């Protein structure tokens, strides 16, 4: 009986042909490259008018962990930005520093590959409960100074979007 | 499934010629293909090309070097310094890694990937592979249900997935040399799919195809094997290997023909190969396998024992050759070398290094529960002993160490607080060094991530009911001549031994889902499937079981996403939310199983099983898509979907 390709064989052949025709370098880069973007903060509201003088500082507070987590969390709100005049692959990067040993949230970033609204999620920073003695650094309750910087970076330049003092309140 | 057995058997006998038919038979027929491909499709979608734990960096570097033809780690594309590679040991000024057996499985895949590098794009190659798995799944399900339209849907889905991937394809450019890690990840993925298929075959052998089919799928999506199948850790390899050992042990109890002897030899061969990955896990497996095999084998004639000896001896060659090349001692694996106790050791050194240089979520690995930190490693060729005497001395030392570990495990089993946190509820565990995971409560207990094991809580009651029905001691003793009962005994002994061997280390940070005892979890699933109320429900109410599972995934999964969006949960809170969900369903399953003699309804049992399984599926999906992911999914389509979901705070 003569061999007849089924639809499955045709599908496989089609994918193979497309795979080879696409070649070894089809995918687009994901990392930061050249380019630029005009960025304005939409949320949180305290940062929305960041360029205006005399704005109130942003206050971040700790709240207890939930669902059996005894850690305390410094809740850092997501940053929502409006991106205009985007070109290339610039990077939006946010860096929160706090003048307290034991609170050291890592910077977060994302590539701005299109205009429109972007959300930059900042992971909450967990702090140990009182009495934790296995290591690390405990943070005493109190108010600490902090600093938030949001920038747009690319191989073509570096632009500051937010450069603000932040008040960090660590509760009991 | 009811008619699938005969229908499939008929097909299998009619198309024995050809690789497709051969593969289908190896899988245990079309249902086995469905289990294998469904696992590949689901876990492939969750697969991230990244590290969860920094000791995987060492293994990925080992893969890179072994592929280039050397055991020494002279090229390290995934780490700038030796300190970033827990498990690295130094012998005569040369650095070596560990888990070489795991690397040996990944290297052929790497060769294939390297061979295609000049022709096809890596990301598209992965998309094509996944699309083909979708195609194969559609065809297999269509064949199973005898509905060609399902096969057509699979073909359309394959084309759509690949075409969409073409449009949105990105580079895997967050790694300078991604292919060794991709090969390691692919080998883990294939091992997870193999584990699910072996589970299907094992439980089918003991309980029939319906229960086997449900168990195979459950292993992939309703146990932590689904969690670890998408990260390149050794635990899935160990779990797969031990399942294979159990399956071949089982098959070899049924006769003394060539097939049974081959299966028996195969069980030992798998243990031998496992030794090249983790020698002490293999040693514990051998310590359980050998006596029970000899006691329960249909025959211990010269032919059978000769086949076992040859298979085991040959299978030890990868470990022996590796050890001889590195340490000069055939029974001294790299993780027991004296250098492993130094600053490069995976034990205390890794704890101190923590998450240095790794993305969020990557934490240090306490490393070897049976490793260098505990073992007073000896210099190669120590003393003036002859090679044979040195070998015997080493064997005695290994046996002594295993005995000590077992005794310590029994002692640990009397610590109720420890057992509570390991088996029942995690929460904030006082003994865990949470600062090594940024104070996030990422550790979970057995029932939280394997709520199907909740059925085992009712085991005493089920056993009592069984006795009341007339299972007297004499009948039990006679039953031990039954291959299924013999396999039950082997599974029980293996599970208890491995659990006790690791228990002194638990609870521990960076376990996520008690990963050290991951190989025990498929054995527990087998035990659950063997319980009369469970097998009755799975066999007589498969639609209720599957439907409840689907509804649970939709409801609990949707509820989880809503909770995440509204409450903005942090990583540790997400894990504990999911863990509590699992624990609640585990207790519900325990209650349904314990009250089975009262309600006498398979529908109730099937519902409880479906809910428990569905909750774990949500755990696997949530962790795979959101919690331990950072834009690093292997499939671009998944990455795009995840970008539109609420982020973990």
CSV table of C-alpha atoms in Angstrom, one decimal, chain B residues 214-412:
chain,number,residue,atom,x,y,z
B,214,UNK,CA,-5.6,8.3,37.5
B,215,UNK,CA,-2.4,7.6,39.6
B,216,UNK,CA,-0.1,8.4,36.7
B,217,UNK,CA,-1.7,11.7,36.0
B,218,UNK,CA,-1.9,12.4,39.8
B,219,UNK,CA,1.8,11.9,40.1
B,220,UNK,CA,2.5,14.6,37.5
B,221,UNK,CA,0.0,17.3,38.7
B,222,UNK,CA,-1.1,16.3,42.2
B,223,UNK,CA,2.2,15.7,43.9
B,224,UNK,CA,5.4,17.8,44.3
B,225,UNK,CA,6.9,15.8,41.4
B,226,UNK,CA,5.1,18.4,39.3
B,227,UNK,CA,6.8,21.2,41.3
B,228,UNK,CA,10.3,19.7,40.8
B,229,UNK,CA,9.8,18.5,37.2
B,230,UNK,CA,10.3,22.0,35.9
B,231,UNK,CA,13.6,22.6,37.8
B,232,UNK,CA,16.8,20.8,37.2
B,233,UNK,CA,17.2,19.1,40.6
B,234,UNK,CA,18.2,15.5,41.2
B,235,UNK,CA,15.2,14.6,43.2
B,236,UNK,CA,13.0,13.8,40.2
B,237,UNK,CA,15.7,11.5,38.9
B,238,UNK,CA,15.8,9.7,42.3
B,239,UNK,CA,12.0,9.5,42.4
B,240,UNK,CA,11.8,8.1,38.9
B,241,UNK,CA,14.6,5.6,39.5
B,242,UNK,CA,13.0,4.3,42.7
B,243,UNK,CA,9.6,4.0,41.0
B,244,UNK,CA,11.2,2.0,38.2
B,245,UNK,CA,12.9,-0.2,40.8
B,246,UNK,CA,9.5,-0.9,42.4
B,247,UNK,CA,7.8,-1.6,39.1
B,248,UNK,CA,10.5,-4.0,38.0
B,249,UNK,CA,10.5,-5.6,41.4
B,250,UNK,CA,6.7,-6.1,41.0
B,251,UNK,CA,6.9,-7.5,37.5
B,252,UNK,CA,9.7,-9.9,38.5
B,253,UNK,CA,7.5,-11.4,41.3
B,254,UNK,CA,5.1,-12.8,38.7
B,255,UNK,CA,7.2,-15.6,37.2
B,256,UNK,CA,10.6,-16.9,36.4
B,257,UNK,CA,10.7,-16.5,32.7
B,258,UNK,CA,13.1,-14.4,30.8
B,259,UNK,CA,10.9,-11.3,31.1
B,260,UNK,CA,10.7,-11.6,34.9
B,261,UNK,CA,14.5,-12.1,35.2
B,262,UNK,CA,15.1,-9.1,33.0
B,263,UNK,CA,12.9,-7.0,35.2
B,264,UNK,CA,14.6,-8.2,38.3
B,265,UNK,CA,18.0,-7.4,36.8
B,266,UNK,CA,16.6,-4.1,35.7
B,267,UNK,CA,15.6,-3.2,39.2
B,268,UNK,CA,19.2,-3.7,40.4
B,269,UNK,CA,20.6,-1.9,37.4
B,270,UNK,CA,18.6,1.2,38.2
B,271,UNK,CA,19.9,1.2,41.8
B,272,UNK,CA,23.4,0.9,40.4
B,273,UNK,CA,23.0,3.8,38.2
B,274,UNK,CA,21.3,5.9,40.9
B,275,UNK,CA,24.6,5.4,42.8
B,276,UNK,CA,26.3,7.7,40.3
B,277,UNK,CA,23.8,10.4,41.2
B,278,UNK,CA,23.5,10.0,45.0
B,279,UNK,CA,25.4,7.0,46.3
B,280,UNK,CA,23.7,6.9,49.7
B,281,UNK,CA,20.2,7.0,48.4
B,282,UNK,CA,21.2,4.0,46.2
B,283,UNK,CA,22.7,2.3,49.2
B,284,UNK,CA,19.6,2.6,51.2
B,285,UNK,CA,17.5,1.4,48.3
B,286,UNK,CA,19.8,-1.6,47.9
B,287,UNK,CA,19.6,-2.3,51.6
B,288,UNK,CA,15.8,-2.7,51.2
B,289,UNK,CA,15.7,-4.3,47.8
B,290,UNK,CA,18.3,-7.1,48.2
B,291,UNK,CA,16.8,-8.9,51.2
B,292,UNK,CA,13.2,-8.5,50.2
B,293,UNK,CA,14.0,-9.5,46.6
B,294,UNK,CA,15.8,-12.7,47.8
B,295,UNK,CA,13.0,-13.5,50.2
B,296,UNK,CA,10.1,-13.1,47.8
B,297,UNK,CA,11.6,-13.9,44.4
B,298,UNK,CA,9.9,-16.8,42.6
B,299,UNK,CA,13.3,-18.4,42.1
B,300,UNK,CA,16.8,-17.8,43.2
B,301,UNK,CA,18.5,-20.1,40.8
B,302,UNK,CA,21.9,-19.5,39.3
B,303,UNK,CA,20.5,-18.0,36.1
B,304,UNK,CA,18.4,-15.4,37.9
B,305,UNK,CA,21.1,-14.4,40.4
B,306,UNK,CA,23.7,-14.4,37.6
B,307,UNK,CA,21.6,-11.9,35.6
B,308,UNK,CA,21.2,-9.8,38.7
B,309,UNK,CA,24.9,-9.8,39.5
B,310,UNK,CA,25.9,-8.9,35.9
B,311,UNK,CA,23.3,-6.1,35.6
B,312,UNK,CA,24.2,-4.6,39.0
B,313,UNK,CA,27.9,-4.8,38.3
B,314,UNK,CA,27.6,-3.1,34.9
B,315,UNK,CA,25.3,-0.5,36.3
B,316,UNK,CA,27.8,0.5,38.9
B,317,UNK,CA,30.4,1.3,36.2
B,318,UNK,CA,29.4,5.0,35.8
B,319,UNK,CA,29.8,5.6,39.6
B,320,UNK,CA,33.0,3.5,39.9
B,321,UNK,CA,34.6,5.0,36.8
B,322,UNK,CA,33.7,8.5,38.0
B,323,UNK,CA,35.0,7.9,41.5
B,324,UNK,CA,38.2,6.3,40.4
B,325,UNK,CA,38.9,9.2,38.1
B,326,UNK,CA,38.2,11.8,40.8
B,327,UNK,CA,39.1,10.3,44.1
B,328,UNK,CA,41.0,7.2,43.1
B,329,UNK,CA,38.6,5.1,45.3
B,330,UNK,CA,35.7,3.3,43.6
B,331,UNK,CA,33.3,3.8,46.5
B,332,UNK,CA,34.2,7.3,47.4
B,333,UNK,CA,31.9,9.7,45.5
B,334,UNK,CA,32.9,13.4,45.2
B,335,UNK,CA,30.4,14.5,47.9
B,336,UNK,CA,32.3,12.5,50.5
B,337,UNK,CA,35.7,13.8,49.7
B,338,UNK,CA,37.7,15.6,52.4
B,339,UNK,CA,37.7,18.8,50.3
B,340,UNK,CA,33.9,18.9,50.6
B,341,UNK,CA,34.3,19.8,54.2
B,342,UNK,CA,36.3,22.9,53.3
B,343,UNK,CA,35.2,26.3,52.2
B,344,UNK,CA,33.8,25.0,49.0
B,345,UNK,CA,31.7,22.4,50.8
B,346,UNK,CA,28.0,22.2,50.2
B,347,UNK,CA,27.3,21.9,53.9
B,348,UNK,CA,28.0,24.8,56.2
B,349,UNK,CA,29.7,26.8,53.5
B,350,UNK,CA,26.6,26.8,51.4
B,351,UNK,CA,24.5,27.8,54.3
B,352,UNK,CA,26.8,30.8,54.9
B,353,UNK,CA,26.8,31.8,51.3
B,354,UNK,CA,23.1,32.0,51.1
B,355,UNK,CA,21.7,33.5,48.0
B,356,UNK,CA,24.8,35.3,46.9
B,357,UNK,CA,24.6,36.4,43.3
B,358,UNK,CA,21.4,34.6,42.5
B,359,UNK,CA,18.0,36.0,41.5
B,360,UNK,CA,15.2,36.2,44.0
B,361,UNK,CA,14.0,32.9,45.2
B,362,UNK,CA,17.4,31.2,44.8
B,363,UNK,CA,18.6,30.3,48.2
B,364,UNK,CA,21.6,28.3,49.5
B,365,UNK,CA,21.2,24.6,49.7
B,366,UNK,CA,22.0,22.8,52.9
B,367,UNK,CA,23.1,20.3,50.3
B,368,UNK,CA,23.6,16.7,51.3
B,369,UNK,CA,21.5,15.2,53.9
B,370,UNK,CA,23.8,12.3,53.7
B,371,UNK,CA,26.8,14.2,52.5
B,372,UNK,CA,30.1,15.6,53.4
B,373,UNK,CA,29.0,17.6,56.4
B,374,UNK,CA,28.4,14.3,58.3
B,375,UNK,CA,30.9,12.0,56.7
B,376,UNK,CA,34.5,12.0,57.9
B,377,UNK,CA,35.8,11.6,54.3
B,378,UNK,CA,39.0,9.8,53.9
B,379,UNK,CA,41.9,10.7,51.6
B,380,UNK,CA,42.2,8.6,48.6
B,381,UNK,CA,44.3,5.5,49.1
B,382,UNK,CA,44.6,6.2,52.8
B,383,UNK,CA,46.8,3.8,54.8
B,384,UNK,CA,48.8,0.8,53.7
B,385,UNK,CA,45.7,-1.4,53.0
B,386,UNK,CA,45.6,-3.4,49.9
B,387,UNK,CA,43.0,-2.2,47.3
B,388,UNK,CA,40.6,-5.1,48.3
B,389,UNK,CA,41.0,-4.5,52.0
B,390,UNK,CA,40.5,-0.8,51.4
B,391,UNK,CA,37.3,-1.6,49.4
B,392,UNK,CA,36.0,-3.8,52.2
B,393,UNK,CA,36.9,-1.2,54.7
B,394,UNK,CA,34.9,1.3,52.7
B,395,UNK,CA,31.9,-1.0,52.5
B,396,UNK,CA,32.0,-1.5,56.3
B,397,UNK,CA,32.2,2.3,56.7
B,398,UNK,CA,29.2,2.9,54.4
B,399,UNK,CA,27.2,0.2,56.3
B,400,UNK,CA,28.1,1.7,59.6
B,401,UNK,CA,27.1,5.2,58.4
B,402,UNK,CA,23.8,4.0,57.1
B,403,UNK,CA,23.0,2.2,60.3
B,404,UNK,CA,23.8,5.3,62.3
B,405,UNK,CA,21.6,7.4,60.0
B,406,UNK,CA,18.7,4.9,60.4
B,407,UNK,CA,19.1,4.9,64.2
B,408,UNK,CA,19.1,8.7,64.2
B,409,UNK,CA,16.0,8.6,62.0
B,410,UNK,CA,14.2,6.3,64.4
B,411,UNK,CA,15.1,8.6,67.3
B,412,UNK,CA,13.9,11.7,65.3
